[in-house]
């Protein structure tokens, strides 16, 4: 197959937790021989190992707006897996995709990363909300103000689809858990850890005691990292088959969740496990002070509610295999790995 006949794919955030796992999934895709994959990395030393995987690595970041535009212009599909709140980067990618449409008449595809943080409230851990969002309930999603996390960029992405030059699909993972185990991790070029739970573990180890936000009553959905990657692939496969295969644009929101947890329960389990290995003073978590919330998390966001149902995601064929039981099982390995890193 000639290069011109292949599906040209461009991926940002490729050495990150999500992006690296998505790339790994693409590399094991049944149609991988028909792909030409270009990836962006900030680190020149990662170019050679990335190239060894059969992709073309170029040095750059979300700040290199001209590069984002140029590589998007050359692409049939863009996976945006870097900073979900970077409006200028999103605009640069969309500009490139518009140029591709103007030059070829084809409608390229953007699979953009957002997150269920867009649903977050100000509960500060003190209550659970009854408000649950479905990714099929577009009018409810559209009530979210632009000031919500990720929302401003999501609105820009949807607006581009409405203009007709690109088909956009927005992936909104929830609390992602599990240590990534990919070919990129084995090469030492991908971050294998998520943010929310590892940050809670790091804070608890640092203060020598498991911590909880407020009363710990707030609720969040969760999804395993490998199921997250399979959601991207499910959307990609549907999008490649044609515009009628999966909702896009206004109807292109896809929640990543397969279970729900009380955030305070994670704090409780972390406190118990840290106490067992003598890294915590008590098996009961203590409440983070306002200063600690600012120091460790940049604010009280960990105490928010974010309740979501992945109805659209499952409707198009996504079949996550890890349930909330996998979340609880993942905590001990996460603690052991992070404690080892912090001890170094």
CSV table of C-alpha atoms in Angstrom, one decimal:
chain,number,residue,atom,x,y,z
A,1,UNK,CA,0.0,0.0,0.0
A,2,UNK,CA,1.4,3.4,-1.0
A,3,UNK,CA,1.7,6.2,1.6
A,4,UNK,CA,-1.0,8.2,-0.2
A,5,UNK,CA,-3.5,5.3,0.2
A,6,UNK,CA,-2.9,4.9,4.0
A,7,UNK,CA,-5.0,6.5,6.7
A,8,UNK,CA,-2.8,9.4,8.0
A,9,UNK,CA,-3.1,9.7,11.8
A,10,UNK,CA,-1.6,12.4,14.0
A,11,UNK,CA,-1.5,12.0,17.8
A,12,UNK,CA,-0.5,14.6,20.5
A,13,UNK,CA,0.3,13.7,24.1
A,14,UNK,CA,1.7,10.4,23.0
A,15,UNK,CA,4.1,9.9,25.9
A,16,UNK,CA,1.3,10.7,28.4
A,17,UNK,CA,-0.8,8.2,30.4
A,18,UNK,CA,-3.7,8.3,27.9
A,19,UNK,CA,-2.0,9.1,24.7
A,20,UNK,CA,0.6,6.4,25.0
A,21,UNK,CA,-2.0,3.8,25.8
A,22,UNK,CA,-4.1,4.9,22.8
A,23,UNK,CA,-1.0,4.7,20.6
A,24,UNK,CA,-0.3,1.2,21.9
A,25,UNK,CA,-3.8,0.2,21.1
A,26,UNK,CA,-3.5,1.6,17.6
A,27,UNK,CA,-0.3,-0.3,17.0
A,28,UNK,CA,-2.1,-3.6,17.8
A,29,UNK,CA,-5.1,-2.7,15.6
A,30,UNK,CA,-6.0,-5.2,12.9
A,31,UNK,CA,-5.6,-2.5,10.3
A,32,UNK,CA,-2.3,-1.1,11.6
A,33,UNK,CA,-0.5,-1.8,8.3
A,34,UNK,CA,-2.9,0.7,6.6
A,35,UNK,CA,-2.0,3.5,9.0
A,36,UNK,CA,0.7,6.1,8.8
A,37,UNK,CA,1.1,7.5,12.3
A,38,UNK,CA,2.8,10.7,13.2
A,39,UNK,CA,3.3,11.5,16.9
A,40,UNK,CA,4.4,14.6,18.7
A,41,UNK,CA,6.9,14.5,21.6
A,42,UNK,CA,8.5,17.3,23.6
A,43,UNK,CA,11.6,15.1,24.2
A,44,UNK,CA,14.2,14.7,21.4
A,45,UNK,CA,15.6,11.6,23.2
A,46,UNK,CA,12.2,9.9,22.7
A,47,UNK,CA,12.3,10.2,18.9
A,48,UNK,CA,14.4,7.1,18.3
A,49,UNK,CA,12.5,4.7,20.6
A,50,UNK,CA,9.2,6.0,19.2
A,51,UNK,CA,10.4,5.5,15.7
A,52,UNK,CA,11.3,1.9,16.6
A,53,UNK,CA,7.6,1.2,17.2
A,54,UNK,CA,6.9,2.0,13.5
A,55,UNK,CA,5.6,5.5,13.9
A,56,UNK,CA,7.1,8.9,12.8
A,57,UNK,CA,8.0,11.0,15.8
A,58,UNK,CA,8.5,14.7,15.5
A,59,UNK,CA,9.7,17.1,18.3
A,60,UNK,CA,7.2,19.6,19.4
A,61,UNK,CA,4.5,20.5,21.9
A,62,UNK,CA,1.1,22.1,22.3
A,63,UNK,CA,2.9,25.5,22.3
A,64,UNK,CA,4.2,24.9,18.7
A,65,UNK,CA,0.9,26.0,17.1
A,66,UNK,CA,2.3,26.1,13.6
A,67,UNK,CA,3.4,22.5,13.9
A,68,UNK,CA,0.0,21.5,15.2
A,69,UNK,CA,-1.7,23.1,12.2
A,70,UNK,CA,0.8,21.6,9.7
A,71,UNK,CA,0.5,18.0,10.9
A,72,UNK,CA,-3.3,18.3,11.3
A,73,UNK,CA,-3.4,19.6,7.7
A,74,UNK,CA,-1.7,16.3,6.6
A,75,UNK,CA,-4.0,14.0,8.6
A,76,UNK,CA,-7.2,12.1,8.0
A,77,UNK,CA,-7.6,11.5,11.8
A,78,UNK,CA,-6.2,13.5,14.7
A,79,UNK,CA,-6.2,12.2,18.3
A,80,UNK,CA,-5.7,15.1,20.7
A,81,UNK,CA,-4.5,13.5,23.9
A,82,UNK,CA,-2.5,16.4,25.4
A,83,UNK,CA,-3.8,19.2,27.6
A,84,UNK,CA,-7.6,19.2,27.4
A,85,UNK,CA,-7.8,22.8,28.5
A,86,UNK,CA,-5.5,24.3,25.9
A,87,UNK,CA,-7.8,26.3,23.7
A,88,UNK,CA,-5.0,27.7,21.5
A,89,UNK,CA,-3.7,24.2,20.7
A,90,UNK,CA,-7.3,23.1,19.9
A,91,UNK,CA,-7.8,26.0,17.5
A,92,UNK,CA,-4.4,25.3,15.8
A,93,UNK,CA,-5.4,21.7,15.2
A,94,UNK,CA,-8.8,22.7,13.9
A,95,UNK,CA,-7.2,25.3,11.6
A,96,UNK,CA,-5.1,22.5,10.1
A,97,UNK,CA,-8.1,20.2,9.6
A,98,UNK,CA,-10.0,23.1,7.9
A,99,UNK,CA,-7.0,23.5,5.6
A,100,UNK,CA,-7.1,19.8,4.8
A,101,UNK,CA,-10.8,20.1,4.0
A,102,UNK,CA,-10.3,23.2,1.8
A,103,UNK,CA,-7.5,21.5,-0.1
A,104,UNK,CA,-8.9,18.0,-0.6
A,105,UNK,CA,-12.7,18.3,-0.1
A,106,UNK,CA,-12.4,15.5,2.4
A,107,UNK,CA,-13.9,15.8,5.9
A,108,UNK,CA,-11.2,14.7,8.4
A,109,UNK,CA,-11.8,13.4,11.9
A,110,UNK,CA,-10.8,14.8,15.3
A,111,UNK,CA,-11.0,12.7,18.4
A,112,UNK,CA,-10.5,15.1,21.2
A,113,UNK,CA,-9.8,14.4,24.9
A,114,UNK,CA,-11.9,16.1,27.6
A,115,UNK,CA,-13.1,14.6,30.9
A,116,UNK,CA,-16.0,14.2,33.3
A,117,UNK,CA,-14.4,17.0,35.3
A,118,UNK,CA,-16.6,19.2,33.1
A,119,UNK,CA,-19.5,18.0,35.3
A,120,UNK,CA,-17.8,18.8,38.6
A,121,UNK,CA,-19.7,20.8,41.3
A,122,UNK,CA,-18.6,22.5,44.5
A,123,UNK,CA,-19.6,19.8,47.0
A,124,UNK,CA,-16.2,19.9,48.8
A,125,UNK,CA,-16.8,16.3,49.8
A,126,UNK,CA,-19.8,17.2,52.0
A,127,UNK,CA,-22.6,15.6,50.0
A,128,UNK,CA,-23.5,13.3,47.1
A,129,UNK,CA,-25.5,14.9,44.3
A,130,UNK,CA,-28.5,13.2,42.6
A,131,UNK,CA,-27.7,14.8,39.3
A,132,UNK,CA,-26.5,12.2,36.8
A,133,UNK,CA,-25.4,13.1,33.2
A,134,UNK,CA,-25.9,10.7,30.3
A,135,UNK,CA,-23.8,11.2,27.2
A,136,UNK,CA,-27.1,10.8,25.3
A,137,UNK,CA,-28.7,13.7,27.0
A,138,UNK,CA,-27.2,16.5,25.0
A,139,UNK,CA,-29.6,19.3,26.3
A,140,UNK,CA,-28.4,18.6,29.8
A,141,UNK,CA,-24.7,18.7,28.8
A,142,UNK,CA,-25.4,22.0,27.0
A,143,UNK,CA,-26.5,23.5,30.2
A,144,UNK,CA,-22.9,23.4,31.5
A,145,UNK,CA,-21.4,26.9,31.5
A,146,UNK,CA,-18.3,27.8,29.7
A,147,UNK,CA,-16.5,28.3,33.1
A,148,UNK,CA,-16.6,24.6,33.8
A,149,UNK,CA,-13.3,22.7,33.4
A,150,UNK,CA,-12.7,21.6,29.7
A,151,UNK,CA,-16.0,23.2,28.6
A,152,UNK,CA,-14.6,26.1,26.6
A,153,UNK,CA,-12.5,23.8,24.5
A,154,UNK,CA,-15.4,21.3,24.1
A,155,UNK,CA,-17.6,24.1,22.8
A,156,UNK,CA,-14.9,25.2,20.2
A,157,UNK,CA,-14.6,21.6,19.0
A,158,UNK,CA,-18.4,21.1,18.6
A,159,UNK,CA,-18.6,24.4,16.7
A,160,UNK,CA,-16.0,23.3,14.2
A,161,UNK,CA,-18.1,20.2,13.4
A,162,UNK,CA,-21.2,22.3,12.9
A,163,UNK,CA,-19.2,24.3,10.2
A,164,UNK,CA,-18.9,21.0,8.3
A,165,UNK,CA,-15.1,20.9,7.6
A,166,UNK,CA,-14.4,18.3,10.3
A,167,UNK,CA,-16.2,15.5,12.2
A,168,UNK,CA,-15.5,15.8,15.9
A,169,UNK,CA,-15.8,13.2,18.7
A,170,UNK,CA,-15.1,14.2,22.3
A,171,UNK,CA,-13.9,11.5,24.8
A,172,UNK,CA,-14.6,12.3,28.4
A,173,UNK,CA,-12.8,9.8,30.7
A,174,UNK,CA,-13.7,9.9,34.4
A,175,UNK,CA,-11.3,8.8,37.2
A,176,UNK,CA,-8.9,6.7,35.2
A,177,UNK,CA,-7.0,4.0,37.3
A,178,UNK,CA,-4.5,1.3,36.8
A,179,UNK,CA,-0.8,1.3,36.0
A,180,UNK,CA,-0.4,1.4,32.2
A,181,UNK,CA,1.5,-1.6,30.8
A,182,UNK,CA,2.3,-0.8,27.2
A,183,UNK,CA,5.2,-1.1,24.8
A,184,UNK,CA,5.9,2.6,25.4
A,185,UNK,CA,6.1,2.0,29.2
A,186,UNK,CA,8.5,-0.9,28.6
A,187,UNK,CA,10.7,1.5,26.5
A,188,UNK,CA,10.7,4.0,29.4
A,189,UNK,CA,9.0,6.7,27.3
A,190,UNK,CA,5.5,6.8,28.6
A,191,UNK,CA,4.1,8.0,32.0
A,192,UNK,CA,2.4,4.9,33.4
A,193,UNK,CA,0.4,6.7,36.1
A,194,UNK,CA,-2.9,8.5,36.3
A,195,UNK,CA,-3.4,11.8,38.2
A,196,UNK,CA,-6.3,11.8,40.6
A,197,UNK,CA,-5.7,8.7,42.7
A,198,UNK,CA,-1.8,8.8,42.5
A,199,UNK,CA,-2.0,12.5,43.6
A,200,UNK,CA,-4.1,11.5,46.6
A,201,UNK,CA,-1.6,8.7,47.4
A,202,UNK,CA,1.4,11.1,47.1
A,203,UNK,CA,-0.3,13.7,49.4
A,204,UNK,CA,-1.1,11.0,52.0
A,205,UNK,CA,2.4,9.7,52.0
A,206,UNK,CA,3.8,13.2,52.3
A,207,UNK,CA,1.6,14.1,55.2
A,208,UNK,CA,2.2,10.6,56.7
A,209,UNK,CA,-1.5,10.0,57.0
A,210,UNK,CA,-4.3,9.2,54.6
A,211,UNK,CA,-6.4,12.3,53.8
A,212,UNK,CA,-10.0,12.9,52.8
A,213,UNK,CA,-11.7,16.0,51.4
A,214,UNK,CA,-14.5,17.1,53.7
A,215,UNK,CA,-16.9,14.2,54.7
A,216,UNK,CA,-15.8,12.2,51.6
A,217,UNK,CA,-19.4,11.7,50.5
A,218,UNK,CA,-18.9,12.9,46.9
A,219,UNK,CA,-19.3,10.5,44.0
A,220,UNK,CA,-17.2,10.0,40.8
A,221,UNK,CA,-17.3,7.5,38.0
A,222,UNK,CA,-14.2,5.4,37.2
A,223,UNK,CA,-12.7,3.6,34.2
A,224,UNK,CA,-9.6,1.4,33.8
A,225,UNK,CA,-6.8,2.7,31.5
A,226,UNK,CA,-7.1,-0.2,29.1
A,227,UNK,CA,-10.9,0.3,28.8
A,228,UNK,CA,-10.2,4.0,28.2
A,229,UNK,CA,-8.0,3.2,25.2
A,230,UNK,CA,-10.6,0.7,23.9
A,231,UNK,CA,-13.1,3.6,23.9
A,232,UNK,CA,-10.9,5.7,21.7
A,233,UNK,CA,-10.5,2.7,19.3
A,234,UNK,CA,-14.3,2.0,19.3
A,235,UNK,CA,-14.9,5.6,18.4
A,236,UNK,CA,-12.1,5.6,15.8
A,237,UNK,CA,-13.5,2.4,14.1
A,238,UNK,CA,-17.0,3.9,14.0
A,239,UNK,CA,-15.8,7.2,12.7
A,240,UNK,CA,-13.7,5.6,9.9
A,241,UNK,CA,-16.7,3.6,8.8
A,242,UNK,CA,-18.6,6.8,8.1
A,243,UNK,CA,-20.5,9.8,9.5
A,244,UNK,CA,-23.7,7.8,10.3
A,245,UNK,CA,-22.0,5.2,12.5
A,246,UNK,CA,-21.6,7.3,15.6
A,247,UNK,CA,-22.8,10.7,16.8
A,248,UNK,CA,-20.4,13.5,16.2
A,249,UNK,CA,-20.3,17.3,16.8
A,250,UNK,CA,-23.2,18.2,19.1
A,251,UNK,CA,-24.0,14.5,19.6
A,252,UNK,CA,-20.4,13.5,19.8
A,253,UNK,CA,-19.9,13.3,23.5
A,254,UNK,CA,-18.6,9.9,24.8
A,255,UNK,CA,-18.2,9.4,28.6
A,256,UNK,CA,-15.6,6.9,29.7
A,257,UNK,CA,-17.0,5.2,32.9
A,258,UNK,CA,-17.8,1.7,34.0
A,259,UNK,CA,-18.7,2.1,37.6
A,260,UNK,CA,-19.0,4.7,40.3
A,261,UNK,CA,-17.3,5.2,43.7
A,262,UNK,CA,-17.5,7.4,46.8
A,263,UNK,CA,-14.3,9.3,46.7
A,264,UNK,CA,-14.0,9.2,50.5
A,265,UNK,CA,-13.8,5.4,50.3
A,266,UNK,CA,-10.6,5.7,48.2
A,267,UNK,CA,-9.2,7.9,51.0
A,268,UNK,CA,-10.2,5.3,53.6
A,269,UNK,CA,-8.6,2.4,51.7
A,270,UNK,CA,-5.4,4.4,51.2
A,271,UNK,CA,-5.3,5.3,54.9
A,272,UNK,CA,-5.7,1.6,55.8
A,273,UNK,CA,-3.0,0.4,53.4
A,274,UNK,CA,-0.5,3.2,54.4
A,275,UNK,CA,-1.1,2.3,58.1
A,276,UNK,CA,-0.4,-1.4,57.3
A,277,UNK,CA,3.0,-0.5,55.8
A,278,UNK,CA,3.9,2.0,58.5
A,279,UNK,CA,3.6,5.0,56.2
A,280,UNK,CA,0.5,6.4,57.9
A,281,UNK,CA,-0.2,7.2,61.6
A,282,UNK,CA,-3.7,5.9,61.6
A,283,UNK,CA,-6.0,3.6,59.6
A,284,UNK,CA,-8.6,6.4,59.5
A,285,UNK,CA,-8.1,9.3,57.1
A,286,UNK,CA,-8.0,12.8,58.5
A,287,UNK,CA,-9.6,15.8,56.7
A,288,UNK,CA,-7.3,17.8,54.5
A,289,UNK,CA,-7.0,21.4,55.6
A,290,UNK,CA,-7.6,24.2,53.2
A,291,UNK,CA,-3.9,24.8,53.0
A,292,UNK,CA,-3.2,21.2,52.2
A,293,UNK,CA,-5.9,21.1,49.5
A,294,UNK,CA,-4.2,24.1,47.9
A,295,UNK,CA,-0.7,22.6,48.3
A,296,UNK,CA,-1.4,19.1,47.0
A,297,UNK,CA,-4.3,19.6,44.6
A,298,UNK,CA,-4.5,23.3,43.8
A,299,UNK,CA,-7.9,23.5,45.4
A,300,UNK,CA,-10.9,21.5,46.7
A,301,UNK,CA,-11.7,19.9,43.3
A,302,UNK,CA,-11.2,16.4,44.6
A,303,UNK,CA,-14.3,16.9,46.8
A,304,UNK,CA,-16.6,17.5,43.8
A,305,UNK,CA,-19.3,15.3,42.4
A,306,UNK,CA,-19.1,14.1,38.8
A,307,UNK,CA,-21.8,11.5,37.9
A,308,UNK,CA,-21.9,10.2,34.4
A,309,UNK,CA,-23.3,7.3,32.4
A,310,UNK,CA,-21.6,6.1,29.3
A,311,UNK,CA,-24.8,5.2,27.4
A,312,UNK,CA,-23.7,6.6,24.0
A,313,UNK,CA,-20.3,5.0,24.3
A,314,UNK,CA,-21.8,1.6,24.9
A,315,UNK,CA,-24.4,2.1,22.2
A,316,UNK,CA,-21.7,2.2,19.6
A,317,UNK,CA,-20.1,-1.0,20.8
A,318,UNK,CA,-17.7,-0.1,23.6
A,319,UNK,CA,-17.4,-3.1,26.0
A,320,UNK,CA,-15.4,-2.1,29.1
A,321,UNK,CA,-14.3,-5.2,31.0
A,322,UNK,CA,-13.1,-3.7,34.3
A,323,UNK,CA,-15.6,-3.0,37.0
A,324,UNK,CA,-15.3,-1.0,40.2
A,325,UNK,CA,-13.9,-4.1,41.9
A,326,UNK,CA,-10.8,-3.6,39.7
A,327,UNK,CA,-10.5,0.0,41.1
A,328,UNK,CA,-10.2,-1.3,44.7
A,329,UNK,CA,-7.8,-4.0,43.6
A,330,UNK,CA,-5.6,-1.4,41.9
A,331,UNK,CA,-5.0,0.7,45.0
A,332,UNK,CA,-2.4,-1.5,46.7
A,333,UNK,CA,-0.1,-1.8,43.6
A,334,UNK,CA,-0.4,2.0,43.0
A,335,UNK,CA,0.6,2.7,46.6
A,336,UNK,CA,3.6,0.3,46.4
A,337,UNK,CA,4.8,1.8,43.2
A,338,UNK,CA,4.4,5.4,44.3
A,339,UNK,CA,6.0,4.7,47.7
A,340,UNK,CA,9.0,3.2,46.0
A,341,UNK,CA,9.4,6.2,43.7
A,342,UNK,CA,9.0,8.7,46.6
A,343,UNK,CA,11.6,6.7,48.7
A,344,UNK,CA,14.1,7.1,45.9
